[in-house]
Coordinates of C-alpha atoms in Angstrom, one line a residue:
Chain A
M1120 CA -17.7 -31.1 -2.1
S1121 CA -14.9 -28.6 -1.8
T1122 CA -11.4 -29.7 -2.0
S1123 CA -8.8 -28.3 0.4
N1124 CA -7.1 -26.2 -2.3
E1125 CA -10.3 -24.6 -3.4
L1126 CA -10.9 -20.9 -2.7
T1127 CA -14.0 -20.2 -0.7
G1128 CA -16.0 -17.1 0.3
F1129 CA -19.2 -15.7 1.7
L1130 CA -21.8 -14.9 -1.0
R1131 CA -23.3 -11.4 -0.8
S1132 CA -26.6 -10.2 -2.3
D1133 CA -24.7 -8.1 -5.0
G1134 CA -22.9 -11.3 -6.2
R1135 CA -19.6 -10.4 -4.7
K1136 CA -18.0 -12.8 -2.2
G1137 CA -16.2 -12.0 1.0
I1138 CA -13.2 -13.9 2.5
R1139 CA -14.1 -12.7 6.0
N1140 CA -17.4 -12.3 7.8
I1141 CA -16.9 -9.2 10.0
V1142 CA -19.2 -7.2 12.2
A1143 CA -18.1 -3.6 11.5
V1144 CA -18.6 -1.1 14.4
A1145 CA -18.5 2.4 12.9
Y1146 CA -18.4 5.7 14.7
L1147 CA -19.7 8.6 12.6
V1148 CA -17.9 11.4 14.4
E1149 CA -14.9 11.4 16.8
C1150 CA -17.4 12.1 19.7
A1151 CA -18.8 8.6 19.3
H1152 CA -15.3 6.9 18.9
H1153 CA -14.9 5.9 22.6
V1154 CA -18.3 4.2 22.8
A1155 CA -17.6 2.3 19.6
R1156 CA -14.2 1.3 20.8
E1157 CA -15.5 0.0 24.1
I1158 CA -18.0 -2.2 22.3
V1159 CA -15.3 -3.6 20.0
T1160 CA -13.0 -4.2 23.1
D1161 CA -15.7 -6.6 24.4
F1162 CA -15.0 -8.8 21.4
R1163 CA -11.2 -8.9 21.5
G1164 CA -9.9 -11.7 19.2
R1165 CA -13.2 -12.0 17.3
E1166 CA -14.2 -10.7 13.9
V1167 CA -15.5 -7.3 15.2
H1168 CA -13.6 -4.3 13.6
L1169 CA -13.7 -0.7 14.5
I1170 CA -13.9 1.8 11.6
G1171 CA -15.2 5.4 11.4
F1172 CA -14.9 9.0 10.3
P1173 CA -13.8 11.5 12.9
G1174 CA -15.0 14.8 11.3
C1175 CA -18.1 16.6 12.4
F1176 CA -18.5 18.4 9.0
P1177 CA -19.8 16.8 5.9
N1178 CA -17.6 15.4 3.2
D1179 CA -18.9 13.5 0.1
Y1180 CA -15.7 11.4 -0.2
A1181 CA -16.0 10.2 3.4
Q1182 CA -19.7 9.4 3.0
N1183 CA -18.9 7.4 -0.1
M1184 CA -16.0 5.6 1.5
M1185 CA -18.1 4.7 4.5
E1186 CA -20.8 3.3 2.2
R1187 CA -18.3 1.3 0.3
L1188 CA -16.6 0.0 3.4
C1189 CA -19.9 -1.0 5.2
T1190 CA -21.0 -2.9 2.1
H1191 CA -17.6 -4.5 1.5
P1192 CA -17.9 -8.2 0.8
N1193 CA -15.8 -9.0 3.9
V1194 CA -18.5 -7.3 6.1
G1195 CA -21.5 -9.3 7.3
A1196 CA -23.2 -6.8 9.6
V1197 CA -22.8 -3.2 10.7
L1198 CA -23.4 -1.2 13.9
L1199 CA -23.4 2.6 13.5
L1200 CA -22.5 4.9 16.4
S1201 CA -23.8 8.4 16.2
L1202 CA -23.5 11.1 18.8
G1203 CA -26.6 12.8 17.4
C1204 CA -25.6 16.3 16.2
E1205 CA -22.8 15.5 13.7
S1206 CA -23.2 16.2 9.9
F1207 CA -22.6 12.6 8.7
N1208 CA -25.7 11.3 7.0
K1209 CA -26.3 8.2 9.0
Y1210 CA -29.7 7.8 7.4
S1211 CA -28.4 7.3 3.9
L1212 CA -25.5 5.1 5.2
S1213 CA -28.0 2.9 7.1
R1214 CA -30.3 2.7 4.1
C1215 CA -27.4 1.7 1.8
I1216 CA -26.3 -1.1 4.2
E1217 CA -29.9 -2.3 4.6
D1218 CA -30.3 -2.3 0.8
S1219 CA -27.3 -4.5 0.5
G1220 CA -29.1 -7.2 2.6
R1221 CA -26.9 -6.8 5.7
P1222 CA -28.2 -6.4 9.2
V1223 CA -27.6 -2.8 10.4
K1224 CA -28.4 -0.9 13.6
T1225 CA -27.8 2.7 14.4
L1226 CA -27.3 3.8 18.1
T1227 CA -27.5 7.5 18.7
I1228 CA -25.8 8.2 22.0
Q1229 CA -27.7 11.5 22.8
A1230 CA -31.0 9.6 22.5
N1231 CA -29.8 6.4 24.1
G1232 CA -29.1 7.4 27.7
G1233 CA -25.3 8.1 27.2
T1234 CA -22.1 6.1 27.2
L1235 CA -22.8 3.0 29.3
S1236 CA -26.3 2.2 28.1
T1237 CA -25.1 2.6 24.5
I1238 CA -22.1 0.4 25.0
R1239 CA -24.4 -2.2 26.6
E1240 CA -27.0 -2.2 23.8
G1241 CA -24.3 -2.1 21.1
S1242 CA -22.5 -5.1 22.7
D1243 CA -25.7 -7.1 22.9
W1244 CA -26.5 -6.4 19.2
V1245 CA -22.9 -7.3 18.1
S1246 CA -23.1 -10.5 20.1
Q1247 CA -26.4 -11.5 18.4
Q1248 CA -24.9 -10.8 14.9
L1249 CA -21.8 -12.9 15.6
D1250 CA -24.1 -15.9 16.5
V1251 CA -25.9 -15.4 13.2
L1252 CA -22.7 -14.9 11.1
A1253 CA -21.2 -18.0 12.7
K1254 CA -23.8 -20.1 10.9
A1255 CA -22.9 -18.7 7.4
E1256 CA -21.3 -21.2 5.1
R1257 CA -18.5 -20.6 2.6
V1258 CA -19.1 -21.3 -1.0
P1259 CA -16.5 -22.0 -3.8
M1260 CA -14.9 -18.8 -5.1
G1261 CA -12.8 -18.3 -8.3
I1262 CA -9.5 -16.4 -8.5
D1263 CA -11.3 -14.2 -11.0
E1264 CA -13.7 -13.0 -8.2
L1265 CA -10.8 -11.6 -6.2
I1266 CA -9.7 -8.0 -6.0
I1267 CA -6.2 -7.5 -4.6
G1268 CA -4.4 -4.3 -3.7
T1269 CA -0.8 -3.5 -3.2
I1270 CA 1.0 -0.8 -1.3
C1271 CA 4.5 -0.3 0.1
G1272 CA 5.3 1.3 3.4
G1273 CA 8.5 1.8 5.3
S1274 CA 10.3 1.4 2.0
D1275 CA 14.1 1.2 1.8
G1276 CA 16.8 0.4 -0.8
T1277 CA 15.8 -3.3 -0.8
S1278 CA 12.1 -2.7 -1.5
G1279 CA 12.6 -2.1 -5.2
L1280 CA 15.0 -5.1 -5.5
T1281 CA 13.0 -7.9 -3.9
G1282 CA 9.6 -7.3 -2.3
N1283 CA 8.1 -5.0 -4.9
P1284 CA 9.1 -6.9 -8.0
A1285 CA 8.0 -10.2 -6.3
A1286 CA 4.6 -8.7 -5.5
G1287 CA 4.6 -7.5 -9.2
R1288 CA 5.1 -11.1 -10.4
A1289 CA 2.2 -12.2 -8.1
F1290 CA 0.1 -9.5 -9.6
D1291 CA 1.0 -10.7 -13.1
Q1292 CA -0.2 -14.2 -12.2
L1293 CA -3.4 -12.9 -10.6
V1294 CA -4.3 -10.7 -13.6
Q1295 CA -3.5 -13.6 -15.9
A1296 CA -6.1 -15.7 -13.9
G1297 CA -8.7 -13.0 -14.3
A1298 CA -8.5 -11.2 -10.9
A1299 CA -8.6 -7.4 -10.6
C1300 CA -5.4 -5.9 -9.1
I1301 CA -5.0 -2.4 -7.9
F1302 CA -1.8 -0.4 -7.3
E1303 CA -1.8 3.1 -6.1
E1304 CA -0.2 6.2 -4.7
T1305 CA 0.4 8.4 -7.7
G1306 CA 2.6 10.5 -5.5
E1307 CA 5.0 7.5 -5.5
L1308 CA 4.9 7.1 -9.2
I1309 CA 6.6 10.4 -9.9
G1310 CA 9.3 9.9 -12.4
C1311 CA 7.6 6.7 -13.8
E1312 CA 4.9 8.4 -15.8
E1313 CA 6.3 7.7 -19.2
I1314 CA 7.1 4.0 -18.8
M1315 CA 3.8 3.5 -17.1
A1316 CA 1.9 5.3 -19.9
E1317 CA 3.4 2.9 -22.4
R1318 CA 1.6 0.0 -20.6
A1319 CA -1.9 1.6 -21.0
V1320 CA -4.4 -0.4 -23.1
T1321 CA -5.2 2.8 -25.0
P1322 CA -3.2 6.0 -25.8
E1323 CA -6.0 8.1 -24.2
L1324 CA -5.6 6.1 -21.0
G1325 CA -1.8 6.7 -21.2
D1326 CA -2.5 10.4 -21.2
E1327 CA -4.8 10.0 -18.2
L1328 CA -2.0 8.1 -16.4
R1329 CA 0.5 10.9 -17.1
A1330 CA -2.0 13.5 -16.0
A1331 CA -2.7 11.6 -12.7
V1332 CA 1.0 11.6 -11.9
A1333 CA 1.4 15.3 -12.9
K1334 CA -1.5 16.1 -10.6
A1335 CA 0.3 14.3 -7.8
A1336 CA 3.6 16.1 -8.5
S1337 CA 1.9 19.5 -8.5
Y1338 CA -0.1 18.7 -5.3
Y1339 CA 2.9 17.6 -3.4
A1340 CA 4.9 20.6 -4.8
T1341 CA 2.3 22.9 -3.3
L1342 CA 2.5 21.1 0.1
G1343 CA 6.3 21.4 0.0
Y1344 CA 7.0 17.7 0.7
G1345 CA 6.8 14.5 -1.3
S1346 CA 5.5 11.2 -0.2
F1347 CA 8.8 10.5 1.4
A1348 CA 9.6 9.8 5.1
P1349 CA 12.9 10.2 6.8
G1350 CA 13.2 6.4 7.2
N1351 CA 13.2 6.0 3.5
A1352 CA 16.4 8.0 3.4
D1353 CA 17.9 6.1 6.3
G1354 CA 17.2 3.0 4.2
G1355 CA 19.2 4.3 1.3
L1356 CA 16.5 6.0 -0.9
S1357 CA 17.6 9.4 -1.9
S1358 CA 14.7 10.9 -3.8
I1359 CA 11.0 10.5 -4.6
E1360 CA 11.9 9.3 -8.1
E1361 CA 14.1 6.5 -6.7
K1362 CA 11.4 5.5 -4.2
S1363 CA 8.9 5.6 -7.1
M1364 CA 10.9 3.3 -9.4
G1365 CA 11.0 0.7 -6.6
A1366 CA 7.3 1.2 -5.8
Y1367 CA 6.3 1.0 -9.5
A1368 CA 7.7 -2.5 -9.6
K1369 CA 4.7 -3.7 -7.5
S1370 CA 2.5 -3.2 -10.6
G1371 CA 4.2 -6.1 -12.4
S1372 CA 4.2 -6.1 -16.2
S1373 CA 0.6 -6.5 -17.2
R1374 CA -1.1 -3.9 -19.4
I1375 CA -2.8 -1.2 -17.4
A1376 CA -6.6 -1.6 -17.9
G1377 CA -7.8 1.6 -16.2
I1378 CA -7.7 4.3 -13.6
I1379 CA -10.1 4.3 -10.7
K1380 CA -10.5 6.6 -7.7
P1381 CA -11.0 5.5 -4.1
G1382 CA -14.3 3.7 -3.7
D1383 CA -14.7 2.9 -7.5
I1384 CA -14.9 -0.9 -7.9
P1385 CA -12.9 -2.3 -10.8
P1386 CA -15.5 -3.3 -13.4
R1387 CA -13.7 -6.5 -14.4
G1388 CA -10.4 -8.3 -14.0
G1389 CA -7.2 -6.6 -15.0
L1390 CA -4.6 -4.1 -13.6
Y1391 CA -5.8 -0.7 -12.3
L1392 CA -4.1 2.3 -11.0
M1393 CA -5.9 4.1 -8.1
D1394 CA -5.6 7.8 -8.3
V1395 CA -5.5 8.8 -4.6
V1396 CA -4.6 12.5 -5.0
P1397 CA -7.6 14.8 -4.6
D1398 CA -8.9 16.8 -7.5
G1399 CA -9.0 20.6 -7.6
E1400 CA -7.1 23.1 -5.5
V1401 CA -5.1 21.7 -2.5
R1402 CA -7.5 21.3 0.4
F1403 CA -7.5 19.2 3.6
G1404 CA -3.8 18.6 3.7
F1405 CA -1.8 15.5 2.7
P1406 CA -3.6 13.1 0.3
N1407 CA -2.9 10.1 2.5
I1408 CA -1.4 10.9 5.9
S1409 CA -0.1 7.4 6.5
D1410 CA 0.0 3.9 4.9
N1411 CA -3.4 2.9 6.5
A1412 CA -5.2 5.6 4.7
E1413 CA -4.1 4.0 1.4
I1414 CA -5.1 0.5 2.6
V1415 CA -8.6 1.8 3.5
E1416 CA -9.0 3.3 0.1
L1417 CA -8.0 0.0 -1.6
I1418 CA -10.5 -1.8 0.6
A1419 CA -13.3 0.7 -0.3
S1420 CA -12.6 -0.2 -3.9
G1421 CA -13.4 -3.8 -3.0
C1422 CA -9.9 -5.3 -2.2
H1423 CA -10.3 -8.6 -0.4
A1424 CA -6.7 -8.5 0.7
T1425 CA -3.7 -6.2 0.3
F1426 CA 0.0 -7.0 -0.4
F1427 CA 2.1 -4.7 1.8
V1428 CA 5.8 -4.6 0.9
T1429 CA 8.1 -3.2 3.6
G1430 CA 11.8 -2.7 3.9
R1431 CA 12.2 -0.8 7.2
G1432 CA 9.6 -3.0 8.8
S1433 CA 5.9 -1.9 9.0
V1434 CA 3.7 -3.9 11.5
S1435 CA 0.4 -2.5 10.3
G1436 CA -2.6 -4.6 9.4
S1437 CA -6.1 -3.3 8.7
A1438 CA -9.7 -3.5 9.6
I1439 CA -12.0 -5.3 7.2
S1440 CA -9.5 -6.9 4.8
P1441 CA -6.3 -8.9 5.7
V1442 CA -2.9 -7.4 4.9
I1443 CA -0.2 -9.8 3.7
K1444 CA 3.2 -8.5 4.8
I1445 CA 6.1 -9.0 2.4
C1446 CA 9.4 -8.1 3.9
A1447 CA 12.0 -6.9 1.3
N1448 CA 15.0 -6.6 3.7
P1449 CA 16.6 -9.7 5.2
D1450 CA 17.9 -7.9 8.3
T1451 CA 14.4 -6.5 9.0
Y1452 CA 12.9 -9.9 8.5
R1453 CA 15.2 -11.4 11.1
K1454 CA 14.2 -8.6 13.5
L1455 CA 10.4 -8.6 12.9
A1456 CA 9.7 -12.1 11.7
E1457 CA 6.5 -12.4 13.8
D1458 CA 5.0 -9.5 11.8
M1459 CA 5.8 -10.8 8.4
D1460 CA 4.1 -13.3 6.1
V1461 CA 6.7 -13.6 3.3
N1462 CA 10.5 -13.2 3.4
A1463 CA 11.5 -11.6 0.1
G1464 CA 14.8 -10.5 1.6
S1465 CA 16.1 -14.0 1.1
I1466 CA 16.6 -13.1 -2.5
L1467 CA 19.5 -10.8 -1.6
E1468 CA 21.1 -13.6 0.3
G1469 CA 21.0 -15.9 -2.7
E1470 CA 18.5 -18.2 -1.0
A1471 CA 15.4 -17.5 -3.2
T1472 CA 14.5 -16.1 -6.6
L1473 CA 11.8 -13.5 -7.5
E1474 CA 9.8 -16.4 -8.9
A1475 CA 10.0 -18.4 -5.7
V1476 CA 9.0 -15.5 -3.5
A1477 CA 6.1 -14.7 -5.9
A1478 CA 5.0 -18.3 -5.5
D1479 CA 5.2 -17.9 -1.7
I1480 CA 3.0 -14.8 -1.9
M1481 CA 0.4 -16.7 -4.0
R1482 CA 0.4 -19.5 -1.4
V1483 CA -0.1 -17.2 1.5
L1484 CA -2.9 -15.4 -0.5
A1485 CA -4.7 -18.7 -1.2
A1486 CA -4.5 -19.7 2.5
T1487 CA -5.7 -16.2 3.5
V1488 CA -8.7 -16.4 1.2
R1489 CA -9.6 -19.7 2.7
G1490 CA -9.7 -18.2 6.1
E1491 CA -6.2 -18.6 7.6
Q1492 CA -5.1 -15.6 9.5
T1493 CA -2.2 -13.4 8.3
A1494 CA 0.5 -12.4 10.7
S1495 CA -1.1 -9.0 11.4
E1496 CA -4.5 -10.5 11.9
K1497 CA -3.1 -13.0 14.4
L1498 CA -1.5 -10.1 16.3
G1499 CA -4.8 -8.2 16.4
H1500 CA -3.8 -5.4 14.0
R1501 CA -7.0 -3.6 12.9
E1502 CA -5.7 -0.1 11.9
F1503 CA -8.1 2.2 10.3
I1504 CA -7.9 5.9 9.2
L1505 CA -10.3 8.0 7.1
T1506 CA -9.9 11.8 6.6
Y1507 CA -11.2 14.6 4.4
K1508 CA -10.7 14.6 0.6
S1509 CA -12.5 15.7 -2.5
F1510 CA -12.7 14.0 -5.9
E1511 CA -14.3 14.5 -9.3
P1512 CA -15.6 11.3 -11.0
I1513 CA -13.2 9.6 -13.4
G1514 CA -13.3 10.6 -17.0
P1515 CA -14.4 8.3 -19.9
A1516 CA -10.8 7.6 -21.0
C1517 CA -10.0 6.1 -17.6
L1518 CA -11.9 2.8 -18.1
P1519 CA -11.5 2.0 -21.9
S1520 CA -12.9 -1.6 -21.6
V1521 CA -16.1 -0.3 -20.1
V1522 CA -16.6 2.3 -22.8
S1523 CA -15.9 -0.1 -25.6
A1524 CA -18.5 -2.5 -24.1
W1525 CA -21.2 0.2 -24.3
Chain B
M398 CA 9.2 -1.4 -20.8
S399 CA 8.4 -4.4 -18.7
N400 CA 9.6 -4.9 -15.1
D401 CA 11.7 -7.8 -16.3
Q402 CA 13.9 -5.3 -17.9
L403 CA 13.7 -2.9 -15.0
H404 CA 14.4 -5.3 -12.2
P405 CA 16.8 -8.0 -13.4
V406 CA 18.5 -8.4 -10.0
Q407 CA 21.6 -9.3 -12.0
T408 CA 24.2 -11.6 -10.7
P409 CA 27.0 -9.2 -10.0
G410 CA 30.6 -9.9 -10.3
A411 CA 32.8 -11.8 -12.7
E412 CA 32.3 -10.3 -16.1
T413 CA 32.3 -6.7 -15.0
G414 CA 35.0 -7.1 -12.3
T415 CA 32.8 -5.7 -9.6
D416 CA 32.4 -6.8 -6.0
R417 CA 29.6 -9.3 -5.7
R418 CA 28.0 -7.3 -2.9
L419 CA 27.3 -4.4 -5.4
L420 CA 24.4 -4.9 -7.8
L421 CA 24.2 -3.3 -11.2
L422 CA 20.4 -3.0 -12.0
S423 CA 20.7 -1.7 -15.6
D424 CA 23.6 -1.1 -18.0
K425 CA 22.5 2.5 -18.2
D426 CA 23.1 3.0 -14.5
N427 CA 25.9 5.1 -12.9
V428 CA 25.2 3.7 -9.4
L429 CA 25.5 0.3 -7.8
V430 CA 23.4 -0.9 -4.9
A431 CA 24.7 -2.8 -1.9
C432 CA 23.0 -6.1 -1.4
R433 CA 25.2 -6.7 1.8
Q434 CA 26.6 -4.2 4.2
I435 CA 30.2 -3.1 3.3
E436 CA 32.4 -1.8 6.1
A437 CA 34.4 1.5 6.1
Q438 CA 38.0 1.1 5.0
E439 CA 37.3 -2.1 3.0
S440 CA 38.7 -2.2 -0.4
V441 CA 36.1 -3.1 -3.1
T442 CA 36.5 -3.6 -6.8
I443 CA 34.3 -1.6 -9.1
E444 CA 34.6 -2.4 -12.8
G445 CA 38.1 -3.6 -12.3
Q446 CA 39.3 -0.7 -10.2
A447 CA 40.1 -1.0 -6.5
V448 CA 38.3 1.6 -4.3
L449 CA 38.6 2.2 -0.6
M450 CA 35.2 2.6 1.1
S451 CA 35.2 6.0 2.9
T452 CA 32.2 5.1 5.1
T453 CA 30.2 2.0 5.9
L454 CA 27.7 1.3 3.1
L455 CA 24.5 -0.1 4.5
L456 CA 22.2 -2.6 2.8
G457 CA 20.2 -1.0 0.0
H458 CA 22.5 2.1 -0.2
K459 CA 24.2 3.3 -3.4
V460 CA 27.8 4.0 -4.6
A461 CA 28.9 5.7 -7.8
R462 CA 29.8 3.2 -10.5
R463 CA 32.0 5.8 -12.2
G464 CA 32.8 9.5 -11.8
I465 CA 29.6 11.7 -11.9
E466 CA 29.7 15.4 -12.8
P467 CA 27.6 18.0 -10.9
G468 CA 24.1 18.3 -12.5
E469 CA 24.4 14.9 -14.1
K470 CA 21.4 12.6 -13.8
I471 CA 21.8 9.8 -11.3
M472 CA 20.6 6.6 -13.1
K473 CA 19.2 3.5 -11.3
Y474 CA 16.9 0.8 -12.7
G475 CA 17.9 2.4 -16.1
A476 CA 15.9 5.6 -15.1
P477 CA 16.9 9.0 -13.7
I478 CA 16.3 9.2 -10.0
G479 CA 17.6 12.8 -9.5
S480 CA 20.7 14.9 -10.2
A481 CA 24.2 15.1 -8.7
T482 CA 24.7 18.3 -6.6
Q483 CA 28.4 17.9 -6.6
Q484 CA 31.3 16.0 -8.1
I485 CA 31.1 12.3 -7.2
T486 CA 34.0 9.9 -7.7
A487 CA 33.7 6.2 -8.4
G488 CA 33.0 4.2 -5.3
E489 CA 31.8 7.2 -3.3
P490 CA 28.4 6.8 -1.6
V491 CA 25.5 8.5 -3.5
H492 CA 22.8 9.8 -1.3
V493 CA 20.9 12.9 -0.2
H494 CA 24.2 14.7 0.6
N495 CA 25.4 14.7 -3.0
M496 CA 22.2 14.3 -5.1
K497 CA 18.7 15.7 -5.1
S498 CA 15.3 15.0 -6.5
D499 CA 14.3 16.6 -9.8
Y500 CA 10.7 16.8 -8.5
T501 CA 10.2 17.5 -4.8
R502 CA 12.5 18.1 -1.9
T503 CA 13.5 15.1 0.2
H504 CA 12.5 15.4 3.8
T505 CA 14.8 14.1 6.5
I506 CA 14.6 14.5 10.3
D507 CA 16.9 17.1 11.9
K508 CA 18.7 14.9 14.4
S509 CA 20.6 17.6 16.2
A510 CA 18.3 17.3 19.2
V511 CA 19.3 13.7 19.8
R512 CA 21.0 13.4 23.2
V513 CA 24.3 11.5 23.1
A514 CA 24.8 9.1 26.0
R515 CA 27.8 10.1 28.1

């Protein structure tokens, strides 16, 4: 018998457990987006999420991301929408999903009689899958089976004082309990490379951490802009280093166990940095064009849920994995309370401590894992974005614990 | 360095003789952060000295804790967050108009196209 405080999830064939049981509807080129969206619209309020890749031309990163997303433990079944002439390899994606034990169906619009007949057939299939998934039972799940990500968006001068350090304390507790935690956006760690490197479990990993931030600094220097939006300045942040110092606090104070790239699953519990800046010469534009691109990458690396710290007031959620919104700014919280899960701004008004807010975050996370909807889930937020990138595999120094186990 | 040292969220005030609405995040810092909005023309105490606020200081914005020379590092959280581009006096707001990143340029929107209601 499970107790009410026990964490539960859906067991998948690879041994991972999901905290949601979603039907993902994925378009494999922008030309199939409308048909996919129409199918999803038929299931408003249900666990049917729209994801996809808009490009017509091939990209190994996008292919890998879609494979990881479609076999994410929160996903129970997948419908693929192809126009028919795009480069995306729907055959290998479908095979990968099938091999994971999930129901998968591909509808090719050019071969299926066009828009309306494809929508009809897709809706019927999704409907059947929802009936099957509704019968799935949750099983007990340990904290050490969780992967949790953290990002900040719409940061201001309060983010680094309240929300980010509180999220960092929650991360410390999760890592202590054996969970894998991922922080990211190397472009928002510029200026923190030395203090971060000191936390690496090996000196070689420390060098890799420095190199990852140096890569980000150089990439952004070529682009001419940092990862810094006008609202950041309106909120009191004056430079990327200042934003970075605040963002860095989300990582907490655990030792850093490794570096991963988008789509790499952490091999075990511990704290990981995700290197999100592409390798090689600058191609395809900005590394992550908005907050949701980062959230999608965290999910592709297995995140069951993401802590999202905001000062200015983001309302974003995400497809596939719930977003837990932590509001750093008390004025913003008052304005956007319906969009927030945790009020960290109360610290500035002397009504809470970092420890109390961290405990709130942990409480909301436990409820979310057990199936309770977060604010953005209730409001129907299902943002998703995936664009072109290119990466080299991580080097041997990036995951010291794995190397030492060999 | 752990975040406990980086983010103490110190109780401001008494010992340093600084207004309770201004947080000192690290002893190494030359800026203070507003944890409440402070209105223009208010007199605030910074390390025992009375300073008249020239403009409204919004929540999360910074003021100089002491005089800062052009080119000097701006220190917050005990770490450099950029350099002063001009002379800054104690109590003066510190932001993109008088400091800059030592890494990449800070982007702000050109608001000259905003129509002013008549």
